[in-house]
PDB file of C-alpha atoms in Angstrom:
ATOM      1  CA  GLY T 300      -3.223  -3.636  -9.605  1.00  0.00           C
ATOM      2  CA  ILE T 301       0.972  -4.873  -9.367  1.00  0.00           C
ATOM      3  CA  PHE T 302       2.661  -3.961 -12.572  1.00  0.00           C
ATOM      4  CA  ARG T 303       1.890  -7.778 -12.048  1.00  0.00           C
ATOM      5  CA  CYS T 304       5.050  -9.766 -11.525  1.00  0.00           C
ATOM      6  CA  ARG T 305       4.182 -12.338  -9.511  1.00  0.00           C
ATOM      7  CA  ARG T 306       0.945 -13.618  -7.526  1.00  0.00           C
ATOM      8  CA  GLU T 307       1.452 -13.258  -3.491  1.00  0.00           C
ATOM      9  CA  THR T 308       1.061 -16.709  -1.685  1.00  0.00           C
ATOM     10  CA  SER T 309       0.089 -15.501   2.090  1.00  0.00           C
ATOM     11  CA  HIS T 310      -2.917 -13.581   2.974  1.00  0.00           C
ATOM     12  CA  SER T 311      -4.098 -10.175   3.393  1.00  0.00           C
ATOM     13  CA  ILE T 312      -6.283  -7.797   4.832  1.00  0.00           C
ATOM     14  CA  ARG T 313      -9.184  -6.226   2.397  1.00  0.00           C
ATOM     15  CA  PHE T 314     -11.193  -3.157   2.909  1.00  0.00           C
ATOM     16  CA  THR T 315     -13.999  -4.207   0.636  1.00  0.00           C
ATOM     17  CA  GLU T 316     -14.279  -1.418  -2.007  1.00  0.00           C
ATOM     18  CA  LEU T 317     -11.426   0.564  -1.270  1.00  0.00           C
ATOM     19  CA  TRP T 318      -8.172  -0.923  -0.129  1.00  0.00           C
ATOM     20  CA  SER T 319      -6.623  -3.479   0.729  1.00  0.00           C
ATOM     21  CA  VAL T 320      -5.091  -2.533   4.417  1.00  0.00           C
ATOM     22  CA  THR T 321      -2.031  -3.146   6.870  1.00  0.00           C
ATOM     23  CA  LEU T 322      -2.289  -3.525  10.298  1.00  0.00           C
ATOM     24  CA  SER T 323       0.175  -1.992  12.937  1.00  0.00           C
ATOM     25  CA  ALA T 324       1.259  -2.344  16.011  1.00  0.00           C
ATOM     26  CA  ALA T 325       4.642  -1.939  18.520  1.00  0.00           C
ATOM     27  CA  TYR T 326       4.725  -4.608  19.602  1.00  0.00           C
ATOM     28  CA  GLY T 327       4.590  -8.006  18.206  1.00  0.00           C
ATOM     29  CA  CYS T 328       4.713  -7.588  15.294  1.00  0.00           C
ATOM     30  CA  GLY T 329       6.682  -7.555  11.585  1.00  0.00           C
ATOM     31  CA  VAL T 330       7.575 -11.580  12.086  1.00  0.00           C
ATOM     32  CA  PRO T 331       5.370 -12.974   9.137  1.00  0.00           C
ATOM     33  CA  THR T 332       4.920 -16.398   8.471  1.00  0.00           C
ATOM     34  CA  TYR T 333       5.559 -16.012   4.804  1.00  0.00           C
ATOM     35  CA  ALA T 334       8.272 -14.399   3.077  1.00  0.00           C
ATOM     36  CA  PRO T 335       7.043 -12.454   0.205  1.00  0.00           C
ATOM     37  CA  SER T 336       9.124 -13.356  -3.101  1.00  0.00           C
ATOM     38  CA  ALA T 337      10.166 -11.063  -6.689  1.00  0.00           C
ATOM     39  CA  ARG T 338       8.655 -11.099  -9.374  1.00  0.00           C
ATOM     40  CA  VAL T 339       8.825  -9.364 -13.366  1.00  0.00           C
ATOM     41  CA  VAL T 340       5.654  -7.576 -14.740  1.00  0.00           C
ATOM     42  CA  ASN T 341       4.430  -5.827 -18.096  1.00  0.00           C
ATOM     43  CA  VAL T 342       4.570  -2.839 -18.949  1.00  0.00           C
ATOM     44  CA  GLY T 343       1.080  -0.372 -20.045  1.00  0.00           C
ATOM     45  CA  GLU T 344      -0.509   3.226 -19.883  1.00  0.00           C
ATOM     46  CA  LEU T 345      -1.983   4.722 -17.105  1.00  0.00           C
ATOM     47  CA  SER T 346      -4.133   7.308 -14.782  1.00  0.00           C
ATOM     48  CA  LEU T 347      -3.843   8.939 -11.852  1.00  0.00           C
ATOM     49  CA  ASN T 348      -4.010   6.052  -9.185  1.00  0.00           C
ATOM     50  CA  GLN T 349      -6.280   7.450  -5.768  1.00  0.00           C
ATOM     51  CA  ILE T 350      -9.080   7.023  -4.376  1.00  0.00           C
ATOM     52  CA  CYS T 351     -10.849   9.554  -2.471  1.00  0.00           C
ATOM     53  CA  MET T 352     -12.480   8.494   1.052  1.00  0.00           C
ATOM     54  CA  LEU T 353     -15.362  10.986   1.020  1.00  0.00           C
ATOM     55  CA  TYR T 354     -18.338   8.966   0.588  1.00  0.00           C
ATOM     56  CA  PHE T 355     -18.467   5.828   2.880  1.00  0.00           C
ATOM     57  CA  SER T 356     -21.011   3.618   2.152  1.00  0.00           C
ATOM     58  CA  ARG T 357     -23.047   1.910   5.053  1.00  0.00           C
ATOM     59  CA  THR T 358     -21.814  -1.530   4.612  1.00  0.00           C
ATOM     60  CA  ASN T 359     -18.138  -0.537   4.424  1.00  0.00           C
ATOM     61  CA  ARG T 360     -16.184  -3.727   5.930  1.00  0.00           C
ATOM     62  CA  VAL T 361     -12.620  -4.588   6.770  1.00  0.00           C
ATOM     63  CA  VAL T 362     -11.553  -7.957   5.784  1.00  0.00           C
ATOM     64  CA  VAL T 363      -8.522  -9.930   7.104  1.00  0.00           C
ATOM     65  CA  GLY T 364      -6.561 -12.993   5.768  1.00  0.00           C
ATOM     66  CA  GLU T 365      -7.807 -13.039   2.694  1.00  0.00           C
ATOM     67  CA  PHE T 366      -6.589 -14.035  -0.093  1.00  0.00           C
ATOM     68  CA  ASP T 367      -9.249 -14.838  -3.693  1.00  0.00           C
ATOM     69  CA  LEU T 368     -11.526 -12.527  -3.725  1.00  0.00           C
ATOM     70  CA  GLU T 369     -14.067 -15.295  -5.405  1.00  0.00           C
ATOM     71  CA  LYS T 370     -13.343 -19.074  -2.715  1.00  0.00           C
ATOM     72  CA  GLU T 371     -14.124 -18.828   1.096  1.00  0.00           C
ATOM     73  CA  GLU T 372     -10.759 -20.474   2.327  1.00  0.00           C
ATOM     74  CA  GLY T 373     -11.574 -20.338   6.160  1.00  0.00           C
ATOM     75  CA  ALA T 374      -9.023 -17.784   7.206  1.00  0.00           C
ATOM     76  CA  GLU T 375     -11.020 -14.310   6.390  1.00  0.00           C
ATOM     77  CA  GLN T 376     -11.944 -12.544   9.782  1.00  0.00           C
ATOM     78  CA  ILE T 377     -14.844  -9.955   8.363  1.00  0.00           C
ATOM     79  CA  PHE T 378     -15.261  -5.931  10.234  1.00  0.00           C
ATOM     80  CA  PRO T 379     -18.350  -4.262   9.749  1.00  0.00           C
ATOM     81  CA  VAL T 380     -16.762  -0.479   9.829  1.00  0.00           C
ATOM     82  CA  PRO T 381     -19.001   2.356  10.176  1.00  0.00           C
ATOM     83  CA  SER T 382     -17.849   6.204   8.913  1.00  0.00           C
ATOM     84  CA  GLU T 383     -17.904   7.104  12.200  1.00  0.00           C
ATOM     85  CA  ASP T 384     -14.743   4.839  12.698  1.00  0.00           C
ATOM     86  CA  MET T 385     -12.594   6.005   9.801  1.00  0.00           C
ATOM     87  CA  PHE T 386     -10.780   8.984  10.355  1.00  0.00           C
ATOM     88  CA  VAL T 387      -9.213  10.438   7.581  1.00  0.00           C
ATOM     89  CA  HIS T 388      -6.234  13.088   7.432  1.00  0.00           C
ATOM     90  CA  PRO T 389      -7.003  16.537   8.188  1.00  0.00           C
ATOM     91  CA  SER T 390      -5.128  17.799   5.907  1.00  0.00           C
ATOM     92  CA  TRP T 391      -6.839  15.238   2.572  1.00  0.00           C
ATOM     93  CA  ASN T 392      -7.761  17.318   0.222  1.00  0.00           C
ATOM     94  CA  PRO T 393      -8.738  14.530  -2.461  1.00  0.00           C
ATOM     95  CA  SER T 394      -8.667  17.459  -5.326  1.00  0.00           C
ATOM     96  CA  CYS T 395      -4.663  17.366  -4.959  1.00  0.00           C
ATOM     97  CA  VAL T 396      -3.328  13.614  -3.752  1.00  0.00           C
ATOM     98  CA  ALA T 397       0.112  15.387  -4.588  1.00  0.00           C
ATOM     99  CA  CYS T 398      -0.825  17.567  -2.387  1.00  0.00           C
ATOM    100  CA  GLY T 399       0.530  14.799   0.359  1.00  0.00           C
ATOM    101  CA  ASN T 400      -2.082  13.292   3.921  1.00  0.00           C
ATOM    102  CA  ASP T 401      -2.841  10.834   1.600  1.00  0.00           C
ATOM    103  CA  ILE T 402      -3.577   8.654   4.945  1.00  0.00           C
ATOM    104  CA  ALA T 403      -6.435   7.246   6.519  1.00  0.00           C
ATOM    105  CA  LEU T 404      -6.930   4.728   9.930  1.00  0.00           C
ATOM    106  CA  VAL T 405      -9.717   2.707  10.567  1.00  0.00           C
ATOM    107  CA  ARG T 406     -10.288   1.779  14.337  1.00  0.00           C
ATOM    108  CA  LEU T 407     -12.509  -1.857  14.421  1.00  0.00           C
ATOM    109  CA  SER T 408     -14.927  -3.314  16.767  1.00  0.00           C
ATOM    110  CA  HIS T 409     -12.674  -4.997  17.911  1.00  0.00           C
ATOM    111  CA  PRO T 410      -9.391  -7.248  17.966  1.00  0.00           C
ATOM    112  CA  VAL T 411      -7.624  -9.086  15.138  1.00  0.00           C
ATOM    113  CA  LYS T 412      -6.969 -12.307  15.723  1.00  0.00           C
ATOM    114  CA  ILE T 413      -3.395 -13.535  14.679  1.00  0.00           C
ATOM    115  CA  SER T 414      -3.003 -16.911  12.924  1.00  0.00           C
ATOM    116  CA  ASP T 415      -0.373 -18.044  10.464  1.00  0.00           C
ATOM    117  CA  LYS T 416      -2.548 -16.636   7.640  1.00  0.00           C
ATOM    118  CA  VAL T 417      -2.857 -12.669   9.285  1.00  0.00           C
ATOM    119  CA  GLN T 418       0.497 -10.952  10.529  1.00  0.00           C
ATOM    120  CA  LEU T 419       0.729  -7.511  11.792  1.00  0.00           C
ATOM    121  CA  SER T 420       3.305  -4.906  10.062  1.00  0.00           C
ATOM    122  CA  CYS T 421       5.304  -2.663  12.260  1.00  0.00           C
ATOM    123  CA  LEU T 422       5.721   1.347  12.491  1.00  0.00           C
ATOM    124  CA  PRO T 423       8.723   2.248  11.344  1.00  0.00           C
ATOM    125  CA  PRO T 424      10.654   4.990  13.604  1.00  0.00           C
ATOM    126  CA  ALA T 425       9.043   8.544  13.278  1.00  0.00           C
ATOM    127  CA  GLY T 426      10.821  10.089  10.290  1.00  0.00           C
ATOM    128  CA  GLU T 427      12.980   7.101   9.271  1.00  0.00           C
ATOM    129  CA  LEU T 428      14.088   7.632   5.407  1.00  0.00           C
ATOM    130  CA  LEU T 429      15.024   4.499   3.430  1.00  0.00           C
ATOM    131  CA  PRO T 430      17.991   4.604   1.204  1.00  0.00           C
ATOM    132  CA  ASN T 431      17.849   4.222  -2.298  1.00  0.00           C
ATOM    133  CA  ASN T 432      17.687   0.792  -3.811  1.00  0.00           C
ATOM    134  CA  TYR T 433      16.371  -0.429  -0.084  1.00  0.00           C
ATOM    135  CA  PRO T 434      14.166  -3.973  -1.017  1.00  0.00           C
ATOM    136  CA  CYS T 435      10.546  -3.297  -0.332  1.00  0.00           C
ATOM    137  CA  TYR T 436       7.178  -5.126  -1.489  1.00  0.00           C
ATOM    138  CA  ALA T 437       4.246  -3.439  -2.251  1.00  0.00           C
ATOM    139  CA  SER T 438       0.579  -5.980  -2.473  1.00  0.00           C
ATOM    140  CA  GLY T 439      -2.722  -5.575  -3.887  1.00  0.00           C
ATOM    141  CA  TRP T 440      -5.522  -6.424  -6.041  1.00  0.00           C
ATOM    142  CA  GLY T 441      -5.230  -3.546  -8.176  1.00  0.00           C
ATOM    143  CA  ARG T 442      -5.206  -3.950 -12.376  1.00  0.00           C
ATOM    144  CA  LEU T 443      -1.847  -6.184 -13.860  1.00  0.00           C
ATOM    145  CA  TYR T 444      -1.660  -3.587 -15.984  1.00  0.00           C
ATOM    146  CA  THR T 445      -2.744  -0.261 -16.770  1.00  0.00           C
ATOM    147  CA  GLY T 446      -6.040  -0.697 -18.052  1.00  0.00           C
ATOM    148  CA  GLY T 447      -5.856  -4.489 -17.626  1.00  0.00           C
ATOM    149  CA  PRO T 448      -8.015  -6.694 -15.485  1.00  0.00           C
ATOM    150  CA  ILE T 449      -8.093  -6.618 -11.955  1.00  0.00           C
ATOM    151  CA  PRO T 450      -6.719  -9.889 -10.416  1.00  0.00           C
ATOM    152  CA  ASP T 451      -8.892 -12.350  -7.297  1.00  0.00           C
ATOM    153  CA  ILE T 452      -5.738 -13.467  -6.437  1.00  0.00           C
ATOM    154  CA  LEU T 453      -3.764 -11.119  -4.678  1.00  0.00           C
ATOM    155  CA  GLN T 454      -0.630  -9.622  -6.318  1.00  0.00           C
ATOM    156  CA  GLN T 455       3.335  -8.409  -4.781  1.00  0.00           C
ATOM    157  CA  ALA T 456       5.882  -6.981  -6.483  1.00  0.00           C
ATOM    158  CA  LEU T 457       9.923  -6.098  -5.343  1.00  0.00           C
ATOM    159  CA  LEU T 458       9.616  -2.545  -5.062  1.00  0.00           C
ATOM    160  CA  PRO T 459      12.638  -1.029  -5.058  1.00  0.00           C
ATOM    161  CA  VAL T 460      13.073   2.346  -3.063  1.00  0.00           C
ATOM    162  CA  VAL T 461      13.562   5.374  -4.886  1.00  0.00           C
ATOM    163  CA  ASP T 462      15.733   8.312  -2.456  1.00  0.00           C
ATOM    164  CA  TYR T 463      14.042  11.895  -3.180  1.00  0.00           C
ATOM    165  CA  THR T 464      16.654  13.158  -4.136  1.00  0.00           C
ATOM    166  CA  HIS T 465      16.212  10.789  -7.468  1.00  0.00           C
ATOM    167  CA  CYS T 466      12.828  11.142  -7.190  1.00  0.00           C
ATOM    168  CA  SER T 467      12.235  14.842  -7.157  1.00  0.00           C
ATOM    169  CA  GLN T 468      14.335  15.970  -9.860  1.00  0.00           C
ATOM    170  CA  ARG T 469      12.878  18.248 -12.474  1.00  0.00           C
ATOM    171  CA  ASP T 470      12.576  15.243 -15.276  1.00  0.00           C
ATOM    172  CA  TRP T 471      11.217  12.376 -12.328  1.00  0.00           C
ATOM    173  CA  TRP T 472       8.363  13.449 -10.405  1.00  0.00           C
ATOM    174  CA  GLY T 473       9.638  17.166 -10.029  1.00  0.00           C
ATOM    175  CA  SER T 474       7.555  18.839  -7.070  1.00  0.00           C
ATOM    176  CA  SER T 475       4.544  16.668  -7.326  1.00  0.00           C
ATOM    177  CA  VAL T 476       6.539  14.049  -4.797  1.00  0.00           C
ATOM    178  CA  LYS T 477       6.473  15.775  -1.035  1.00  0.00           C
ATOM    179  CA  PRO T 478       9.022  15.091   1.175  1.00  0.00           C
ATOM    180  CA  THR T 479       6.725  13.274   3.767  1.00  0.00           C
ATOM    181  CA  MET T 480       5.980  10.317   0.332  1.00  0.00           C
ATOM    182  CA  VAL T 481       8.080   7.920  -0.752  1.00  0.00           C
ATOM    183  CA  CYS T 482       8.853   6.457  -4.343  1.00  0.00           C
ATOM    184  CA  ALA T 483       9.566   3.028  -5.234  1.00  0.00           C
ATOM    185  CA  GLY T 484      10.169   0.761  -8.289  1.00  0.00           C
ATOM    186  CA  GLY T 485       9.105   1.910 -11.743  1.00  0.00           C
ATOM    187  CA  ASP T 486      11.448  -0.180 -14.027  1.00  0.00           C
ATOM    188  CA  ILE T 487      10.326  -2.785 -13.860  1.00  0.00           C
ATOM    189  CA  CYS T 488       7.585  -3.129 -10.984  1.00  0.00           C
ATOM    190  CA  SER T 489       4.842  -0.963 -10.111  1.00  0.00           C
ATOM    191  CA  VAL T 490       1.488  -0.452  -8.405  1.00  0.00           C
ATOM    192  CA  CYS T 491      -1.312  -0.274 -10.864  1.00  0.00           C
ATOM    193  CA  ASN T 492      -4.615   1.384 -10.412  1.00  0.00           C
ATOM    194  CA  GLY T 493      -6.627   0.233  -7.923  1.00  0.00           C
ATOM    195  CA  ASP T 494      -3.383  -0.564  -5.498  1.00  0.00           C
ATOM    196  CA  SER T 495      -4.493   2.528  -3.885  1.00  0.00           C
ATOM    197  CA  GLY T 496      -4.323   2.256   0.539  1.00  0.00           C
ATOM    198  CA  GLY T 497      -2.535  -0.867   0.348  1.00  0.00           C
ATOM    199  CA  PRO T 498       1.237  -1.107   1.953  1.00  0.00           C
ATOM    200  CA  LEU T 499       4.635  -0.554   1.151  1.00  0.00           C
ATOM    201  CA  ASP T 500       6.477  -3.360   3.437  1.00  0.00           C
ATOM    202  CA  CYS T 501       9.736  -3.361   3.666  1.00  0.00           C
ATOM    203  CA  GLN T 502      12.375  -5.651   5.948  1.00  0.00           C
ATOM    204  CA  ALA T 503      14.400  -4.132   9.194  1.00  0.00           C
ATOM    205  CA  ALA T 504      18.021  -5.759  10.050  1.00  0.00           C
ATOM    206  CA  ASP T 505      16.021  -6.861  13.892  1.00  0.00           C
ATOM    207  CA  GLY T 506      14.570  -9.543  11.046  1.00  0.00           C
ATOM    208  CA  ARG T 507      10.703  -7.613  11.165  1.00  0.00           C
ATOM    209  CA  TRP T 508       8.893  -6.333   8.487  1.00  0.00           C
ATOM    210  CA  TYR T 509       7.927  -2.796   8.398  1.00  0.00           C
ATOM    211  CA  VAL T 510       4.987  -0.997   6.467  1.00  0.00           C
ATOM    212  CA  HIS T 511       6.981   2.304   5.317  1.00  0.00           C
ATOM    213  CA  GLY T 512       4.664   3.517   2.924  1.00  0.00           C
ATOM    214  CA  VAL T 513       0.748   3.824   1.554  1.00  0.00           C
ATOM    215  CA  THR T 514       0.121   3.448  -1.616  1.00  0.00           C
ATOM    216  CA  SER T 515      -1.263   6.831  -3.767  1.00  0.00           C
ATOM    217  CA  PHE T 516      -0.486   7.374  -7.166  1.00  0.00           C
ATOM    218  CA  VAL T 517       1.250   6.431 -10.468  1.00  0.00           C
ATOM    219  CA  SER T 518       1.885   8.639 -13.837  1.00  0.00           C
ATOM    220  CA  GLY T 519      -1.122   9.436 -16.013  1.00  0.00           C
ATOM    221  CA  TYR T 520       0.809   8.163 -18.607  1.00  0.00           C
ATOM    222  CA  GLY T 521       1.275   4.182 -17.163  1.00  0.00           C
ATOM    223  CA  CYS T 522       1.258   2.434 -14.474  1.00  0.00           C
ATOM    224  CA  ASN T 523       5.499   1.722 -14.867  1.00  0.00           C
ATOM    225  CA  THR T 524       6.220   4.999 -16.968  1.00  0.00           C
ATOM    226  CA  LEU T 525       9.544   5.792 -17.237  1.00  0.00           C
ATOM    227  CA  LYS T 526      11.645   7.866 -14.234  1.00  0.00           C
ATOM    228  CA  LYS T 527       8.100   7.807 -12.806  1.00  0.00           C
ATOM    229  CA  PRO T 528       8.036   4.990 -10.009  1.00  0.00           C
ATOM    230  CA  SER T 529       5.156   4.916  -7.689  1.00  0.00           C
ATOM    231  CA  VAL T 530       4.550   6.850  -5.098  1.00  0.00           C
ATOM    232  CA  PHE T 531       3.043   6.312  -1.779  1.00  0.00           C
ATOM    233  CA  THR T 532       3.137   7.951   1.160  1.00  0.00           C
ATOM    234  CA  ARG T 533       5.811   7.903   3.605  1.00  0.00           C
ATOM    235  CA  VAL T 534       4.472   6.526   7.061  1.00  0.00           C
ATOM    236  CA  SER T 535       7.522   7.478   9.345  1.00  0.00           C
ATOM    237  CA  ALA T 536       5.935  11.467   8.384  1.00  0.00           C
ATOM    238  CA  PHE T 537       2.291  10.365  10.268  1.00  0.00           C
ATOM    239  CA  ASN T 538       3.676   8.250  13.714  1.00  0.00           C
ATOM    240  CA  SER T 539       2.417  10.859  15.557  1.00  0.00           C
ATOM    241  CA  TRP T 540      -0.977  11.650  14.171  1.00  0.00           C
ATOM    242  CA  ILE T 541      -1.514   7.711  13.751  1.00  0.00           C
ATOM    243  CA  GLN T 542      -0.659   7.500  17.583  1.00  0.00           C
ATOM    244  CA  GLN T 543      -2.562  10.256  19.470  1.00  0.00           C
TER     245      GLN T 543
END
């Protein structure tokens, strides 16, 4: 969970038993009904935050419009997803999360119904890099702190971008961080175990929201470890693969 600063106020898309999913589109995207808000969090210890995609069952499903995992609120849309409709990046190595390519796509059987509870994030332009300290938001249902409980309510945190120059310094993440990744947060708020696969959404000058990152991993010493910001797959490094 997002080293919890505050709970989310809008709905999201959940991949049952694997991760929350943000759908992306180039048209009619990026204008949510509810604006995100910042919050503050605790600190704790932590372990590698990754989810392996090699063990799909026949019961995988995407739940769109999810907010409270314990309640049916009327906004949910459920899509069964067979394993043949899940596409893991061909270079992903579950034994080496720091090697990168921690990204996958899910093909839904029919279109999602857009509503005030369900909106789309845009794909960022290919190769786009955000400047240091650019405000972005992560969301998910992961642990509230290292070793802590898993929330029922969707959580969200303001995570400013940490640019590659800083994040790849020897006393930060060093060579564990690749140019195809983006770092964010890590001083007050962070993602935590169970947030993997969730979005890092950032608002552009045009007012639209773009999914710039996919939650990948955190430090083995804790979700909010000094000089170990949360690490995300950088979506703009994979545009050609996503669109092929």
